[in-house]
Amino acid sequence: LAKTTQPISMDSYEGQEVNITCSHNNIATNDYITWYQQFPSQGPRFIIQGYKTKVTNEVASLFIPADRKSSTLSLPRVSLSDTAVYYCLVGGNSTLTFGKGTMLLVSP
Amino acid sequence: GAVVSQHPSRVICKSGTSVKIECRSLDFQATTMFWYRQFPKQSLMLMATSNEGSKATYEQGVEKDKFLINHASLTLSTLTVTSAHPEDSSFYICSAPWGDRAYEQYFGPGTRLTVT
């Protein structure tokens, strides 16, 4: 399983765009990149997943460079309710291994 | 999106007793479900993979006789913590993958277990 590295924490203000980058240097050819969001005392919530280039859905965008050794989750115009831990996971059709995640704090 | 429920949401039990936690996929079938444990301020740790119709697969260091898993149907998996001790107090979370895509999992809301 590819190991991931993310910043431990990030701070932002309401209305700003937040980009969280994840490094996964030993990603395998058949690995997908998936991001989850977790609020305190809740199960993680699937945000977005991608394999290469750019993926966008109603809540976020995921940018993946050609070498796939990193990925960036982009949250447009964050609000206070986006304060959470964000996990980057890399894997194929096997089990998920959660790293420490990035604690995003959004302030007024 | 897919919905996974857990019951109970929180439970307090006395040391030495057993506790059963249910995990249900409400609008899709799951031949595989996963059980995680999360201690305060820590990340999720995979405990075991629950397989419908066969034995669960446990991660290294997880006692299979203590954490009994039964995948009774395509929508239900149960985790029983037997002879619970205070150190078993934790947040237990289950998940189910979307189809065969293990990288896209849908998580339950979690169960807070407190052993006194």
PDB file of C-alpha atoms in Angstrom:
ATOM      1  CA  LEU A   1       0.000   0.000   0.000  1.00  0.00           C
ATOM      2  CA  ALA A   2       1.325   3.411  -0.943  1.00  0.00           C
ATOM      3  CA  LYS A   3       2.234   5.622   1.993  1.00  0.00           C
ATOM      4  CA  THR A   4       0.840   9.123   2.047  1.00  0.00           C
ATOM      5  CA  THR A   5       2.163  12.322   3.565  1.00  0.00           C
ATOM      6  CA  GLN A   6      -0.055  15.309   4.332  1.00  0.00           C
ATOM      7  CA  PRO A   7       0.327  18.441   6.441  1.00  0.00           C
ATOM      8  CA  ILE A   8      -0.812  17.813   9.986  1.00  0.00           C
ATOM      9  CA  SER A   9      -2.898  20.957  10.096  1.00  0.00           C
ATOM     10  CA  MET A  10      -3.985  23.954   8.049  1.00  0.00           C
ATOM     11  CA  ASP A  11      -5.754  27.169   8.911  1.00  0.00           C
ATOM     12  CA  SER A  12      -8.041  29.181   6.676  1.00  0.00           C
ATOM     13  CA  TYR A  13     -10.772  31.787   6.765  1.00  0.00           C
ATOM     14  CA  GLU A  14     -14.296  31.631   5.532  1.00  0.00           C
ATOM     15  CA  GLY A  15     -14.667  32.227   1.825  1.00  0.00           C
ATOM     16  CA  GLN A  16     -11.124  31.279   0.949  1.00  0.00           C
ATOM     17  CA  GLU A  17     -10.061  28.456  -1.316  1.00  0.00           C
ATOM     18  CA  VAL A  18      -8.142  25.738   0.492  1.00  0.00           C
ATOM     19  CA  ASN A  19      -5.709  23.381  -1.179  1.00  0.00           C
ATOM     20  CA  ILE A  20      -4.448  20.348   0.703  1.00  0.00           C
ATOM     21  CA  THR A  21      -1.610  18.489  -0.939  1.00  0.00           C
ATOM     22  CA  CYS A  22      -0.822  14.848  -0.366  1.00  0.00           C
ATOM     23  CA  SER A  23       2.402  13.118  -1.371  1.00  0.00           C
ATOM     24  CA  HIS A  24       2.342   9.476  -2.442  1.00  0.00           C
ATOM     25  CA  ASN A  25       5.662   8.790  -4.111  1.00  0.00           C
ATOM     26  CA  ASN A  26       5.268   5.025  -4.386  1.00  0.00           C
ATOM     27  CA  ILE A  27       1.791   4.948  -5.840  1.00  0.00           C
ATOM     28  CA  ALA A  28       1.157   1.826  -7.905  1.00  0.00           C
ATOM     29  CA  THR A  29      -0.197   1.742 -11.426  1.00  0.00           C
ATOM     30  CA  ASN A  30      -3.597   0.428 -10.366  1.00  0.00           C
ATOM     31  CA  ASP A  31      -3.965   2.685  -7.319  1.00  0.00           C
ATOM     32  CA  TYR A  32      -6.689   5.290  -7.045  1.00  0.00           C
ATOM     33  CA  ILE A  33      -6.484   8.431  -4.933  1.00  0.00           C
ATOM     34  CA  THR A  34      -9.378   9.041  -2.582  1.00  0.00           C
ATOM     35  CA  TRP A  35     -10.111  11.785  -0.100  1.00  0.00           C
ATOM     36  CA  TYR A  36     -12.317  11.523   2.944  1.00  0.00           C
ATOM     37  CA  GLN A  37     -13.596  14.107   5.428  1.00  0.00           C
ATOM     38  CA  GLN A  38     -14.217  13.341   9.075  1.00  0.00           C
ATOM     39  CA  PHE A  39     -15.980  15.433  11.691  1.00  0.00           C
ATOM     40  CA  PRO A  40     -15.473  14.657  15.389  1.00  0.00           C
ATOM     41  CA  SER A  41     -17.336  11.560  16.561  1.00  0.00           C
ATOM     42  CA  GLN A  42     -18.572  10.750  13.075  1.00  0.00           C
ATOM     43  CA  GLY A  43     -17.564   8.262  10.437  1.00  0.00           C
ATOM     44  CA  PRO A  44     -15.507   9.544   7.505  1.00  0.00           C
ATOM     45  CA  ARG A  45     -17.363  10.835   4.483  1.00  0.00           C
ATOM     46  CA  PHE A  46     -16.227  10.111   0.948  1.00  0.00           C
ATOM     47  CA  ILE A  47     -15.379  13.372  -0.836  1.00  0.00           C
ATOM     48  CA  ILE A  48     -13.764  12.590  -4.144  1.00  0.00           C
ATOM     49  CA  GLN A  49     -11.604  10.072  -5.938  1.00  0.00           C
ATOM     50  CA  GLY A  50      -9.485  10.142  -9.050  1.00  0.00           C
ATOM     51  CA  TYR A  51      -6.857   8.349 -11.032  1.00  0.00           C
ATOM     52  CA  LYS A  52      -5.211  11.094 -13.057  1.00  0.00           C
ATOM     53  CA  THR A  53      -5.632  14.699 -14.247  1.00  0.00           C
ATOM     54  CA  LYS A  54      -8.512  16.604 -12.691  1.00  0.00           C
ATOM     55  CA  VAL A  55     -11.762  15.507 -11.152  1.00  0.00           C
ATOM     56  CA  THR A  56     -14.466  17.860  -9.973  1.00  0.00           C
ATOM     57  CA  ASN A  57     -17.714  17.264  -8.148  1.00  0.00           C
ATOM     58  CA  GLU A  58     -20.165  19.432  -6.279  1.00  0.00           C
ATOM     59  CA  VAL A  59     -17.985  19.808  -3.211  1.00  0.00           C
ATOM     60  CA  ALA A  60     -14.348  19.654  -4.297  1.00  0.00           C
ATOM     61  CA  SER A  61     -11.789  19.287  -7.030  1.00  0.00           C
ATOM     62  CA  LEU A  62      -8.915  16.866  -7.143  1.00  0.00           C
ATOM     63  CA  PHE A  63      -5.797  17.694  -9.108  1.00  0.00           C
ATOM     64  CA  ILE A  64      -3.395  14.903  -9.985  1.00  0.00           C
ATOM     65  CA  PRO A  65      -0.192  15.623 -11.935  1.00  0.00           C
ATOM     66  CA  ALA A  66       1.001  13.349 -14.686  1.00  0.00           C
ATOM     67  CA  ASP A  67       3.461  11.450 -12.476  1.00  0.00           C
ATOM     68  CA  ARG A  68       0.693  10.823  -9.905  1.00  0.00           C
ATOM     69  CA  LYS A  69       3.187  11.150  -7.052  1.00  0.00           C
ATOM     70  CA  SER A  70       1.041  13.767  -5.389  1.00  0.00           C
ATOM     71  CA  SER A  71      -2.491  15.059  -5.418  1.00  0.00           C
ATOM     72  CA  THR A  72      -4.211  18.238  -4.275  1.00  0.00           C
ATOM     73  CA  LEU A  73      -7.670  18.478  -2.830  1.00  0.00           C
ATOM     74  CA  SER A  74      -9.182  21.868  -3.527  1.00  0.00           C
ATOM     75  CA  LEU A  75     -12.100  23.162  -1.474  1.00  0.00           C
ATOM     76  CA  PRO A  76     -13.607  26.299  -2.992  1.00  0.00           C
ATOM     77  CA  ARG A  77     -14.841  29.040  -0.668  1.00  0.00           C
ATOM     78  CA  VAL A  78     -14.685  27.139   2.612  1.00  0.00           C
ATOM     79  CA  SER A  79     -17.118  27.776   5.425  1.00  0.00           C
ATOM     80  CA  LEU A  80     -16.932  27.152   9.148  1.00  0.00           C
ATOM     81  CA  SER A  81     -18.609  23.804   8.621  1.00  0.00           C
ATOM     82  CA  ASP A  82     -15.653  22.612   6.565  1.00  0.00           C
ATOM     83  CA  THR A  83     -13.576  22.421   9.742  1.00  0.00           C
ATOM     84  CA  ALA A  84     -12.681  18.744   9.854  1.00  0.00           C
ATOM     85  CA  VAL A  85      -9.927  16.216   9.344  1.00  0.00           C
ATOM     86  CA  TYR A  86      -9.198  15.373   5.711  1.00  0.00           C
ATOM     87  CA  TYR A  87      -7.619  12.063   4.813  1.00  0.00           C
ATOM     88  CA  CYS A  88      -5.813  11.231   1.600  1.00  0.00           C
ATOM     89  CA  LEU A  89      -5.755   7.535   0.781  1.00  0.00           C
ATOM     90  CA  VAL A  90      -4.128   5.674  -2.035  1.00  0.00           C
ATOM     91  CA  GLY A  91      -4.991   2.147  -2.979  1.00  0.00           C
ATOM     92  CA  GLY A  92      -6.574  -0.261  -5.341  1.00  0.00           C
ATOM     93  CA  ASN A  93      -9.262  -2.812  -4.698  1.00  0.00           C
ATOM     94  CA  SER A  94      -8.034  -3.792  -1.263  1.00  0.00           C
ATOM     95  CA  THR A  95      -8.281  -2.407   2.217  1.00  0.00           C
ATOM     96  CA  LEU A  96      -7.824   1.262   3.060  1.00  0.00           C
ATOM     97  CA  THR A  97      -5.006   2.481   5.275  1.00  0.00           C
ATOM     98  CA  PHE A  98      -5.670   5.789   6.932  1.00  0.00           C
ATOM     99  CA  GLY A  99      -2.786   8.126   7.666  1.00  0.00           C
ATOM    100  CA  LYS A 100      -2.892  10.907  10.203  1.00  0.00           C
ATOM    101  CA  GLY A 101      -4.886  13.251   7.994  1.00  0.00           C
ATOM    102  CA  THR A 102      -4.917  17.050   7.860  1.00  0.00           C
ATOM    103  CA  MET A 103      -6.844  18.985  10.458  1.00  0.00           C
ATOM    104  CA  LEU A 104      -8.374  21.969   8.663  1.00  0.00           C
ATOM    105  CA  LEU A 105      -9.535  24.803  10.877  1.00  0.00           C
ATOM    106  CA  VAL A 106     -11.721  27.440   9.243  1.00  0.00           C
ATOM    107  CA  SER A 107     -12.103  30.673  11.157  1.00  0.00           C
ATOM    108  CA  PRO A 108     -14.576  33.530  10.706  1.00  0.00           C
TER     109      PRO A 108
ATOM    110  CA  GLY B   1     -24.989   8.481  -2.028  1.00  0.00           C
ATOM    111  CA  ALA B   2     -24.818   5.119  -0.304  1.00  0.00           C
ATOM    112  CA  VAL B   3     -25.922   4.992   3.319  1.00  0.00           C
ATOM    113  CA  VAL B   4     -24.472   2.853   6.075  1.00  0.00           C
ATOM    114  CA  SER B   5     -26.008   2.786   9.523  1.00  0.00           C
ATOM    115  CA  GLN B   6     -24.693   1.578  12.854  1.00  0.00           C
ATOM    116  CA  HIS B   7     -26.481   0.640  16.023  1.00  0.00           C
ATOM    117  CA  PRO B   8     -26.151   1.605  18.767  1.00  0.00           C
ATOM    118  CA  SER B   9     -24.577   5.021  18.402  1.00  0.00           C
ATOM    119  CA  ARG B  10     -23.189   4.819  21.886  1.00  0.00           C
ATOM    120  CA  VAL B  11     -23.085   2.171  24.558  1.00  0.00           C
ATOM    121  CA  ILE B  12     -21.796   1.948  28.090  1.00  0.00           C
ATOM    122  CA  CYS B  13     -21.152  -1.472  29.537  1.00  0.00           C
ATOM    123  CA  LYS B  14     -19.512  -2.989  32.548  1.00  0.00           C
ATOM    124  CA  SER B  15     -16.166  -4.701  32.402  1.00  0.00           C
ATOM    125  CA  GLY B  16     -16.511  -8.376  31.555  1.00  0.00           C
ATOM    126  CA  THR B  17     -19.711  -8.089  29.573  1.00  0.00           C
ATOM    127  CA  SER B  18     -20.144  -8.403  25.815  1.00  0.00           C
ATOM    128  CA  VAL B  19     -21.422  -5.777  23.426  1.00  0.00           C
ATOM    129  CA  LYS B  20     -22.790  -6.236  19.916  1.00  0.00           C
ATOM    130  CA  ILE B  21     -22.568  -3.497  17.295  1.00  0.00           C
ATOM    131  CA  GLU B  22     -24.571  -3.724  14.084  1.00  0.00           C
ATOM    132  CA  CYS B  23     -23.591  -2.295  10.727  1.00  0.00           C
ATOM    133  CA  ARG B  24     -26.114  -2.132   7.901  1.00  0.00           C
ATOM    134  CA  SER B  25     -25.895  -1.008   4.318  1.00  0.00           C
ATOM    135  CA  LEU B  26     -29.295   0.576   3.769  1.00  0.00           C
ATOM    136  CA  ASP B  27     -29.567   1.015   0.031  1.00  0.00           C
ATOM    137  CA  PHE B  28     -26.987  -1.292  -1.421  1.00  0.00           C
ATOM    138  CA  GLN B  29     -25.591  -4.740  -0.900  1.00  0.00           C
ATOM    139  CA  ALA B  30     -22.147  -5.359   0.492  1.00  0.00           C
ATOM    140  CA  THR B  31     -20.428  -8.710   0.321  1.00  0.00           C
ATOM    141  CA  THR B  32     -17.584  -7.116   2.219  1.00  0.00           C
ATOM    142  CA  MET B  33     -17.635  -4.706   5.125  1.00  0.00           C
ATOM    143  CA  PHE B  34     -14.797  -3.281   7.160  1.00  0.00           C
ATOM    144  CA  TRP B  35     -14.492  -2.588  10.863  1.00  0.00           C
ATOM    145  CA  TYR B  36     -12.263   0.172  12.194  1.00  0.00           C
ATOM    146  CA  ARG B  37     -11.371   1.440  15.632  1.00  0.00           C
ATOM    147  CA  GLN B  38     -10.437   5.007  16.401  1.00  0.00           C
ATOM    148  CA  PHE B  39      -8.972   6.280  19.651  1.00  0.00           C
ATOM    149  CA  PRO B  40      -9.207   9.980  20.561  1.00  0.00           C
ATOM    150  CA  LYS B  41      -7.075  12.268  18.421  1.00  0.00           C
ATOM    151  CA  GLN B  42      -5.890   9.324  16.345  1.00  0.00           C
ATOM    152  CA  SER B  43      -6.587   8.015  12.897  1.00  0.00           C
ATOM    153  CA  LEU B  44      -8.769   5.059  11.995  1.00  0.00           C
ATOM    154  CA  MET B  45      -7.215   1.654  12.379  1.00  0.00           C
ATOM    155  CA  LEU B  46      -8.557  -1.243  10.363  1.00  0.00           C
ATOM    156  CA  MET B  47      -9.479  -4.150  12.616  1.00  0.00           C
ATOM    157  CA  ALA B  48     -10.959  -6.679  10.259  1.00  0.00           C
ATOM    158  CA  THR B  49     -12.649  -7.363   6.958  1.00  0.00           C
ATOM    159  CA  SER B  50     -16.073  -8.929   7.219  1.00  0.00           C
ATOM    160  CA  ASN B  51     -16.998 -11.302   4.406  1.00  0.00           C
ATOM    161  CA  GLU B  52     -20.539 -12.445   3.710  1.00  0.00           C
ATOM    162  CA  GLY B  53     -20.720 -16.198   3.847  1.00  0.00           C
ATOM    163  CA  SER B  54     -17.200 -16.760   5.084  1.00  0.00           C
ATOM    164  CA  LYS B  55     -14.884 -15.991   7.960  1.00  0.00           C
ATOM    165  CA  ALA B  56     -13.671 -12.526   8.682  1.00  0.00           C
ATOM    166  CA  THR B  57     -10.086 -11.548   8.006  1.00  0.00           C
ATOM    167  CA  TYR B  58      -8.394  -9.915  10.962  1.00  0.00           C
ATOM    168  CA  GLU B  59      -5.521  -7.472  10.888  1.00  0.00           C
ATOM    169  CA  GLN B  60      -2.345  -8.312  12.713  1.00  0.00           C
ATOM    170  CA  GLY B  61      -2.649  -7.803  16.428  1.00  0.00           C
ATOM    171  CA  VAL B  62      -6.451  -7.959  16.539  1.00  0.00           C
ATOM    172  CA  GLU B  63      -7.754 -10.854  18.616  1.00  0.00           C
ATOM    173  CA  LYS B  64     -10.370 -12.718  16.624  1.00  0.00           C
ATOM    174  CA  ASP B  65     -11.759 -14.424  19.712  1.00  0.00           C
ATOM    175  CA  LYS B  66     -12.305 -11.106  21.402  1.00  0.00           C
ATOM    176  CA  PHE B  67     -13.778  -9.241  18.451  1.00  0.00           C
ATOM    177  CA  LEU B  68     -16.291 -11.601  16.889  1.00  0.00           C
ATOM    178  CA  ILE B  69     -17.519 -10.665  13.452  1.00  0.00           C
ATOM    179  CA  ASN B  70     -20.529 -12.145  11.703  1.00  0.00           C
ATOM    180  CA  HIS B  71     -21.600 -11.098   8.224  1.00  0.00           C
ATOM    181  CA  ALA B  72     -25.108 -12.496   8.346  1.00  0.00           C
ATOM    182  CA  SER B  73     -26.434 -11.119   5.078  1.00  0.00           C
ATOM    183  CA  LEU B  74     -25.529  -8.842   2.193  1.00  0.00           C
ATOM    184  CA  THR B  75     -26.630  -5.838   4.223  1.00  0.00           C
ATOM    185  CA  LEU B  76     -25.644  -6.694   7.791  1.00  0.00           C
ATOM    186  CA  SER B  77     -22.397  -7.232   9.643  1.00  0.00           C
ATOM    187  CA  THR B  78     -22.040  -7.398  13.402  1.00  0.00           C
ATOM    188  CA  LEU B  79     -19.072  -6.859  15.679  1.00  0.00           C
ATOM    189  CA  THR B  80     -19.244  -8.338  19.157  1.00  0.00           C
ATOM    190  CA  VAL B  81     -16.735  -7.188  21.706  1.00  0.00           C
ATOM    191  CA  THR B  82     -16.521 -10.066  24.147  1.00  0.00           C
ATOM    192  CA  SER B  83     -15.488  -9.727  27.781  1.00  0.00           C
ATOM    193  CA  ALA B  84     -14.987  -6.022  27.314  1.00  0.00           C
ATOM    194  CA  HIS B  85     -12.386  -4.169  29.347  1.00  0.00           C
ATOM    195  CA  PRO B  86     -11.813  -0.446  29.827  1.00  0.00           C
ATOM    196  CA  GLU B  87      -9.013  -0.510  27.253  1.00  0.00           C
ATOM    197  CA  ASP B  88     -11.591  -1.563  24.650  1.00  0.00           C
ATOM    198  CA  SER B  89     -13.302   1.778  25.065  1.00  0.00           C
ATOM    199  CA  SER B  90     -13.095   3.413  21.687  1.00  0.00           C
ATOM    200  CA  PHE B  91     -14.997   4.647  18.652  1.00  0.00           C
ATOM    201  CA  TYR B  92     -15.897   1.744  16.377  1.00  0.00           C
ATOM    202  CA  ILE B  93     -16.731   2.493  12.764  1.00  0.00           C
ATOM    203  CA  CYS B  94     -17.833   0.202   9.979  1.00  0.00           C
ATOM    204  CA  SER B  95     -17.748   0.774   6.254  1.00  0.00           C
ATOM    205  CA  ALA B  96     -18.887  -0.857   3.064  1.00  0.00           C
ATOM    206  CA  PRO B  97     -17.322  -0.436  -0.353  1.00  0.00           C
ATOM    207  CA  TRP B  98     -19.279   0.664  -3.369  1.00  0.00           C
ATOM    208  CA  GLY B  99     -19.403  -2.451  -5.505  1.00  0.00           C
ATOM    209  CA  ASP B 100     -15.908  -3.830  -5.908  1.00  0.00           C
ATOM    210  CA  ARG B 101     -14.281  -0.439  -5.429  1.00  0.00           C
ATOM    211  CA  ALA B 102     -12.588  -0.782  -2.047  1.00  0.00           C
ATOM    212  CA  TYR B 103     -11.105   2.683  -2.488  1.00  0.00           C
ATOM    213  CA  GLU B 104     -14.612   4.175  -2.382  1.00  0.00           C
ATOM    214  CA  GLN B 105     -16.080   3.226   0.939  1.00  0.00           C
ATOM    215  CA  TYR B 106     -19.127   4.485   2.753  1.00  0.00           C
ATOM    216  CA  PHE B 107     -18.830   4.715   6.485  1.00  0.00           C
ATOM    217  CA  GLY B 108     -21.330   4.335   9.251  1.00  0.00           C
ATOM    218  CA  PRO B 109     -21.746   7.073  11.867  1.00  0.00           C
ATOM    219  CA  GLY B 110     -19.719   5.129  14.413  1.00  0.00           C
ATOM    220  CA  THR B 111     -20.404   3.606  17.813  1.00  0.00           C
ATOM    221  CA  ARG B 112     -18.899   5.063  20.957  1.00  0.00           C
ATOM    222  CA  LEU B 113     -18.132   2.226  23.377  1.00  0.00           C
ATOM    223  CA  THR B 114     -17.333   3.010  26.978  1.00  0.00           C
ATOM    224  CA  VAL B 115     -16.404   0.153  29.280  1.00  0.00           C
ATOM    225  CA  THR B 116     -16.571   0.952  32.973  1.00  0.00           C
TER     226      THR B 116
END
